[in-house]
Amino acid sequence: MNTIIENLDEKNKIKSLEKAAELIKNGSVVAFPTETVYGLGANGLDEEACKKIFDVKRRKRDNPLILHVTNEDMVKNLSSEITEDQKKLMDNLWPGPLTIIFKKSDKVNDVVSCGGDTVAIRNPSDEIARFLIDKSGCPIAAPSANKSGRPSPTNAQDVYSDMQGEIEMILDGGSCNIGIESTVVDLTEKPYTILRPGFYTKEDLEEYLDEVVYDKSLIDSNTIPKSPGQKYKHYAPKTKLIVIKGNMDNIQNYVDNLGINTDEIGFILTEETAENVNFENVKIISKRNDYLNFAHNIFTYLRELDKFNYKLLICEGVNEQKMGISIMNRLKKSCANNIKVI
Ligand code: TXA
Ligand code: MG
């Protein structure tokens, strides 16, 4: 299969989106941009189409999909009830990078829900994603558009490198604004639980809800996660990765003692750290406390550095506060918990 990357500049936009919607209606899989990461989309009401997502992504069949919608009527159709608190988050934080778990209706097929009685729904803010959902006339089931286990793609080229030859079309909407996946929150039972941290933190959700907790597995890595997807190996570059935390004044010394030539190591560092070291291959990710830019660049840079066949990648970690929790959640998985405190 030939994979086409559709250019979405003003001249081609409507025509390309119409072509993509036709493919979705006909049961094909199309990759598309959202404000978080690129999604691998298919008609969420078509079981056979949803099965194709699992096949091309090599995704385990027990890991349910998010349904993407653009309005409340679609949520009413897919859920058996909308509680007051669910409505509060929908009204205040949608459209945006938040996935809410609902009790599912019988419209949601078993391929999407993996046989469970809940459904994950997200109303994305990205204009291209919205247009595609509306033109297709159905909820779009979409996981991140990476092969299972790989870092999520934040631009069309990164989707292409994982999905080349396996899907018909990638809509090229440029680089994703946020760069890490949506916050997933389960509001079907109390205590309300963040299953996956993202752009929105516990504090953000607690502006609208009494109490929200992080799933235990996010705090204690020996606990089995409540969300199926969180238990799998994730976001890993092919090159071995170490995440470094602590006093960055010690990083030069730490690296000099690793016994690897520094020109064979790729680094992802904050501006403040990069100023004080003498390494060859450094990508500056953001200022140290600028978690928005850190999140925006992290998957992109991990994929970029992975192309050079370095012996090792080293990435600076962040403090686990607010969005730093979401960033460290992705980094811990990317490095398989290989974190060094210096
Ligand atoms: O930002 C995002 O959420 C992106 C874009 C494309 O929208 N999508 C995404 O999907 O990250 P995916 O499949 O890579 O991650 C969805 C996560 C998985 O961990 C999955 O297990 C969990 O949400 N999930 C889906 N349905 C669920 C459900 N009914 N109950 C609990 N967790 C669920
Ligand atoms: Mg994913």
Coordinates of C-alpha atoms and ligand atoms in Angstrom, one line a residue:
M1 CA 0.0 0.0 0.0
N2 CA 1.3 3.5 -0.9
T3 CA 1.0 5.9 2.0
I4 CA 0.2 9.5 0.9
I5 CA 1.1 12.5 3.0
E6 CA -1.7 15.0 2.2
N7 CA -0.6 18.6 2.3
L8 CA -3.1 20.8 4.0
D9 CA -2.1 24.3 2.9
E10 CA -5.1 26.6 2.3
K11 CA -5.4 25.6 -1.4
N12 CA -5.6 21.9 -0.8
K13 CA -7.2 21.8 2.6
I14 CA -10.9 21.2 1.9
K15 CA -10.2 18.7 -0.9
S16 CA -7.8 16.7 1.2
L17 CA -10.1 16.6 4.2
E18 CA -12.9 15.4 2.0
K19 CA -10.8 12.7 0.6
A20 CA -9.8 11.6 4.1
A21 CA -13.4 11.6 5.3
E22 CA -14.3 9.4 2.3
L23 CA -11.6 6.9 3.4
I24 CA -12.9 6.9 6.9
K25 CA -16.5 6.3 5.7
N26 CA -15.3 3.4 3.6
G27 CA -13.7 1.7 6.6
S28 CA -10.1 2.7 6.1
V29 CA -7.5 4.0 8.6
V30 CA -6.3 7.6 8.3
A31 CA -3.7 9.4 10.4
F32 CA -4.6 13.0 11.4
P33 CA -3.3 15.7 13.6
T34 CA -4.8 16.7 17.0
E35 CA -3.6 19.4 19.5
T36 CA -1.9 16.6 21.5
V37 CA -0.3 14.1 19.2
Y38 CA -1.2 12.5 15.8
G39 CA -4.0 9.9 15.9
L40 CA -4.6 6.8 13.9
G41 CA -8.3 7.2 13.0
A42 CA -11.1 4.9 11.8
N43 CA -14.9 5.0 12.0
G44 CA -15.6 4.3 15.7
L45 CA -18.9 2.7 14.9
D46 CA -17.5 0.2 12.4
E47 CA -16.0 -2.9 14.2
E48 CA -14.0 -4.0 11.2
A49 CA -12.5 -0.6 10.7
C50 CA -11.5 -0.4 14.4
K51 CA -9.9 -3.9 14.1
K52 CA -7.6 -2.5 11.4
I53 CA -6.3 0.1 13.9
F54 CA -5.2 -2.7 16.2
D55 CA -3.5 -4.5 13.3
V56 CA -1.5 -1.6 11.9
K57 CA -0.5 -0.4 15.3
R58 CA 0.3 -3.9 16.6
R59 CA -1.8 -3.0 19.6
K60 CA -2.8 -5.6 22.2
R61 CA -6.5 -6.4 21.9
D62 CA -7.2 -5.6 25.6
N63 CA -6.3 -1.9 25.3
P64 CA -9.4 0.1 24.5
L65 CA -9.6 3.1 22.1
I66 CA -10.6 6.7 22.6
L67 CA -13.6 7.9 20.6
H68 CA -13.2 11.5 19.3
V69 CA -16.3 13.6 19.0
T70 CA -17.2 17.3 18.3
N71 CA -20.4 17.8 20.3
E72 CA -22.5 16.7 23.2
D73 CA -25.1 14.9 21.1
M74 CA -22.4 12.4 20.1
V75 CA -21.5 11.9 23.7
K76 CA -25.2 11.2 24.5
N77 CA -25.2 8.6 21.8
L78 CA -22.1 6.8 23.1
S79 CA -22.7 6.9 26.8
S80 CA -25.5 5.5 29.0
E81 CA -25.5 8.5 31.3
I82 CA -23.8 11.9 31.6
T83 CA -23.3 12.8 35.3
E84 CA -23.3 16.4 36.6
D85 CA -19.5 16.2 37.1
Q86 CA -18.9 14.8 33.6
K87 CA -21.0 17.6 32.2
K88 CA -19.0 20.2 34.2
L89 CA -15.7 19.0 32.7
M90 CA -17.2 18.8 29.2
D91 CA -18.5 22.4 29.5
N92 CA -15.3 23.8 30.9
L93 CA -12.4 21.9 29.4
W94 CA -13.7 20.7 26.1
P95 CA -12.8 21.0 23.3
G96 CA -9.3 20.2 24.5
P97 CA -6.7 17.7 25.6
L98 CA -8.9 15.8 28.1
T99 CA -10.3 12.3 27.7
I100 CA -13.3 11.5 30.0
I101 CA -14.3 7.9 30.8
F102 CA -18.1 7.3 30.7
K103 CA -20.4 4.3 31.2
K104 CA -20.8 3.2 27.6
S105 CA -24.1 2.8 25.6
D106 CA -24.8 -0.2 23.4
K107 CA -23.7 1.9 20.4
V108 CA -20.1 1.3 21.5
N109 CA -18.8 -1.9 20.0
D110 CA -16.6 -4.4 21.8
V111 CA -13.5 -3.7 19.7
V112 CA -13.4 -0.1 20.9
S113 CA -14.2 -1.0 24.6
C114 CA -12.3 -4.3 24.6
G115 CA -15.4 -5.8 26.2
G116 CA -15.5 -3.4 29.1
D117 CA -18.6 -1.4 30.2
T118 CA -16.9 2.0 29.9
V119 CA -15.9 4.2 27.0
A120 CA -13.2 6.9 26.7
I121 CA -14.3 10.0 24.9
R122 CA -12.4 13.1 23.8
N123 CA -13.5 16.3 22.1
P124 CA -10.3 17.7 20.4
S125 CA -9.8 21.4 19.7
D126 CA -7.6 20.9 16.7
E127 CA -9.5 22.3 13.6
I128 CA -8.4 19.6 11.2
A129 CA -9.4 16.8 13.6
R130 CA -12.8 18.5 14.1
F131 CA -13.4 18.9 10.4
L132 CA -12.5 15.3 9.8
I133 CA -14.9 14.0 12.5
D134 CA -17.7 16.2 11.1
K135 CA -17.1 15.4 7.5
S136 CA -16.9 11.6 8.3
G137 CA -20.2 11.9 10.2
C138 CA -19.2 9.5 12.9
P139 CA -17.1 9.4 16.1
I140 CA -13.5 8.6 15.2
A141 CA -11.7 5.9 17.2
A142 CA -8.0 6.9 17.4
P143 CA -5.0 5.9 19.5
S144 CA -1.7 7.7 19.0
A145 CA -0.4 7.1 15.5
N146 CA 2.9 5.3 16.6
K147 CA 3.6 1.6 16.5
S148 CA 2.9 0.2 19.9
G149 CA 5.8 0.9 22.3
R150 CA 7.3 3.8 20.3
P151 CA 7.2 7.5 21.2
S152 CA 4.0 9.2 20.1
P153 CA 4.3 11.1 16.8
T154 CA 4.0 14.9 16.8
N155 CA 4.4 15.5 13.1
A156 CA 3.5 13.8 9.8
Q157 CA 7.0 12.6 9.1
D158 CA 7.1 10.7 12.4
V159 CA 3.8 9.1 11.6
Y160 CA 5.2 8.1 8.2
S161 CA 8.3 6.5 9.6
D162 CA 6.1 4.2 11.8
M163 CA 3.1 3.7 9.4
Q164 CA 4.6 3.8 5.9
G165 CA 3.0 1.2 3.7
E166 CA 0.3 0.3 6.3
I167 CA -2.2 3.1 5.9
E168 CA -3.5 5.0 2.9
M169 CA -3.2 8.6 4.1
I170 CA -1.6 10.9 6.6
L171 CA -3.1 14.4 6.9
D172 CA -0.1 16.7 7.4
G173 CA -1.2 19.5 9.9
G174 CA 2.4 20.4 10.9
S175 CA 3.7 20.0 14.4
C176 CA 1.2 19.4 17.3
N177 CA 0.8 22.2 19.8
I178 CA 0.9 20.3 23.0
G179 CA 3.1 17.3 22.1
I180 CA 2.0 14.8 24.8
E181 CA -1.2 12.9 24.9
S182 CA -4.4 14.0 26.6
T183 CA -5.1 13.6 30.4
V184 CA -7.4 10.5 30.9
V185 CA -9.7 10.8 33.8
D186 CA -12.2 8.2 35.0
L187 CA -15.4 9.8 36.3
T188 CA -17.5 6.6 36.4
E189 CA -16.7 5.9 40.1
K190 CA -15.3 7.7 43.1
P191 CA -12.7 8.6 43.9
Y192 CA -12.3 10.2 40.4
T193 CA -9.0 9.0 39.1
I194 CA -6.4 10.3 36.6
L195 CA -5.4 7.2 34.7
R196 CA -2.9 9.1 32.5
P197 CA -1.6 12.6 33.4
G198 CA -1.4 15.1 30.5
F199 CA -1.8 18.8 29.8
Y200 CA -4.4 19.0 32.6
T201 CA -3.2 18.2 36.1
K202 CA -5.1 17.1 39.2
E203 CA -5.1 20.8 40.3
D204 CA -6.7 21.9 37.0
L205 CA -9.5 19.2 37.4
E206 CA -10.0 20.1 41.1
E207 CA -11.1 23.6 40.0
Y208 CA -14.3 21.8 38.9
L209 CA -14.5 18.6 41.0
D210 CA -14.2 18.0 44.7
E211 CA -11.4 15.5 44.7
V212 CA -9.3 13.8 42.1
V213 CA -6.6 11.3 42.7
Y214 CA -3.8 9.9 40.6
D215 CA -4.1 6.2 39.9
K216 CA -1.8 4.4 42.4
S217 CA 0.4 3.0 39.6
L218 CA 1.4 6.5 38.7
I219 CA 2.9 6.9 42.2
D220 CA 4.0 3.4 42.9
S221 CA 5.4 1.5 39.9
N222 CA 4.7 -1.8 41.6
T223 CA 0.9 -1.3 41.3
I224 CA -0.9 -2.5 38.3
P225 CA -2.4 0.4 36.4
K226 CA -6.2 0.7 36.2
S227 CA -5.9 1.8 32.5
P228 CA -5.0 -1.1 30.3
G229 CA -2.7 0.9 28.1
Q230 CA -0.6 2.1 30.9
K231 CA 0.8 -1.3 31.7
Y232 CA 2.6 -1.8 28.4
K233 CA 6.2 -0.7 27.5
H234 CA 5.8 2.7 26.0
Y235 CA 7.4 5.6 24.2
A236 CA 10.8 3.9 23.9
P237 CA 13.5 5.1 21.5
K238 CA 15.5 2.2 20.0
T239 CA 18.7 3.7 21.5
K240 CA 19.2 3.1 25.3
L241 CA 18.0 6.1 27.3
I242 CA 19.0 7.3 30.7
V243 CA 17.0 10.1 32.4
I244 CA 19.1 12.3 34.8
K245 CA 17.7 14.1 37.8
G246 CA 19.2 16.0 40.7
N247 CA 22.0 18.6 40.7
M248 CA 22.8 19.3 37.1
D249 CA 26.1 20.9 38.2
N250 CA 27.3 17.2 38.4
I251 CA 26.3 16.1 34.9
Q252 CA 29.7 16.8 33.2
N253 CA 31.4 14.7 35.9
Y254 CA 28.8 11.9 35.7
V255 CA 29.0 11.6 31.9
D256 CA 32.8 11.8 31.9
N257 CA 32.9 8.8 34.1
L258 CA 30.5 6.7 32.0
G259 CA 33.3 5.3 29.9
I260 CA 31.6 6.3 26.6
N261 CA 33.0 9.0 24.3
T262 CA 30.7 12.0 24.7
D263 CA 30.4 12.3 20.9
E264 CA 28.7 8.9 20.9
I265 CA 25.9 10.2 23.2
G266 CA 22.9 12.3 22.2
F267 CA 21.7 14.7 24.9
I268 CA 18.4 16.4 25.6
L269 CA 19.0 19.2 28.1
T270 CA 17.5 22.4 29.4
E271 CA 19.0 25.7 28.4
E272 CA 20.5 26.3 31.9
T273 CA 22.2 22.9 31.9
A274 CA 23.5 23.1 28.3
E275 CA 25.2 26.4 29.1
N276 CA 27.5 24.7 31.6
V277 CA 28.6 21.5 29.8
N278 CA 30.9 20.5 27.1
F279 CA 29.1 17.9 25.0
E280 CA 28.9 17.5 21.2
N281 CA 25.3 16.4 20.4
V282 CA 22.9 18.5 22.5
K283 CA 19.3 19.4 21.8
I284 CA 18.1 22.2 24.0
I285 CA 14.5 21.4 24.9
S286 CA 13.4 24.4 26.9
K287 CA 14.2 26.6 29.9
R288 CA 14.3 24.5 33.1
N289 CA 10.8 25.5 34.4
D290 CA 9.1 25.8 31.0
Y291 CA 7.1 22.6 31.1
L292 CA 4.9 23.6 28.2
N293 CA 7.8 23.7 25.8
F294 CA 9.5 20.7 27.4
A295 CA 6.3 18.7 26.7
H296 CA 6.0 20.2 23.2
N297 CA 9.4 18.9 22.2
I298 CA 10.0 15.7 24.1
F299 CA 8.7 13.1 21.8
T300 CA 9.9 14.9 18.7
Y301 CA 13.5 15.1 20.1
L302 CA 13.6 11.5 21.3
R303 CA 12.7 10.4 17.8
E304 CA 15.1 12.8 16.2
L305 CA 18.1 11.7 18.3
D306 CA 17.1 8.1 17.8
K307 CA 18.0 8.4 14.1
F308 CA 21.8 8.9 14.7
N309 CA 22.6 5.5 16.1
Y310 CA 24.3 7.0 19.2
K311 CA 25.4 4.5 21.8
L312 CA 23.3 6.2 24.4
L313 CA 20.7 9.0 24.9
I314 CA 20.7 11.1 28.0
C315 CA 17.7 13.3 28.9
E316 CA 17.4 15.7 31.7
G317 CA 14.3 15.1 33.9
V318 CA 12.0 17.7 35.5
N319 CA 10.5 18.1 38.9
E320 CA 7.3 16.2 39.5
Q321 CA 5.0 19.1 40.0
K322 CA 2.0 20.1 37.9
M323 CA 2.7 19.3 34.2
G324 CA 6.1 18.0 35.3
I325 CA 4.2 14.9 36.6
S326 CA 3.0 14.2 33.0
I327 CA 6.4 14.7 31.5
M328 CA 8.1 12.4 34.0
N329 CA 5.3 9.8 33.4
R330 CA 6.3 9.7 29.7
L331 CA 10.1 9.8 30.5
K332 CA 10.0 7.0 33.1
K333 CA 8.4 4.8 30.5
S334 CA 10.7 5.9 27.7
C335 CA 13.7 4.9 29.7
A336 CA 12.1 1.8 31.4
N337 CA 12.7 3.5 34.8
N338 CA 16.4 3.9 34.1
I339 CA 16.6 7.1 36.2
K340 CA 19.9 8.3 37.7
V341 CA 19.8 10.9 40.5
I342 CA 23.1 12.8 40.5
Ligands
TXA1 O1 -4.1 12.8 23.2 C1 -4.6 11.6 23.0 O2 -5.3 11.1 23.9 C2 -4.3 10.8 21.7 C3 -4.9 11.6 20.6 C4 -4.8 10.9 19.2 O3 -6.3 11.9 20.9 N1 -4.8 9.5 21.8 C5 -4.2 8.6 22.6 O4 -4.7 7.3 22.5 O5 -3.2 8.8 23.3 P1 -4.0 6.0 23.0 O6 -4.8 4.8 22.6 O7 -2.6 6.0 22.6 O8 -4.1 6.1 24.6 C6 -5.4 6.0 25.2 C7 -5.3 5.6 26.6 C8 -4.7 4.2 26.8 O9 -3.9 4.1 27.9 C9 -6.0 3.3 27.0 O10 -5.7 2.1 27.8 C10 -6.8 4.3 27.8 O11 -6.6 5.6 27.2 N2 -8.3 4.0 27.7 C11 -9.0 4.0 26.6 N3 -10.3 3.6 26.9 C12 -10.4 3.4 28.2 C13 -11.4 3.0 29.1 N4 -12.6 2.7 28.7 N5 -11.1 2.9 30.4 C14 -9.8 3.1 30.8 N6 -8.8 3.5 30.0 C15 -9.1 3.6 28.7
MG2 MG -0.5 5.9 22.7

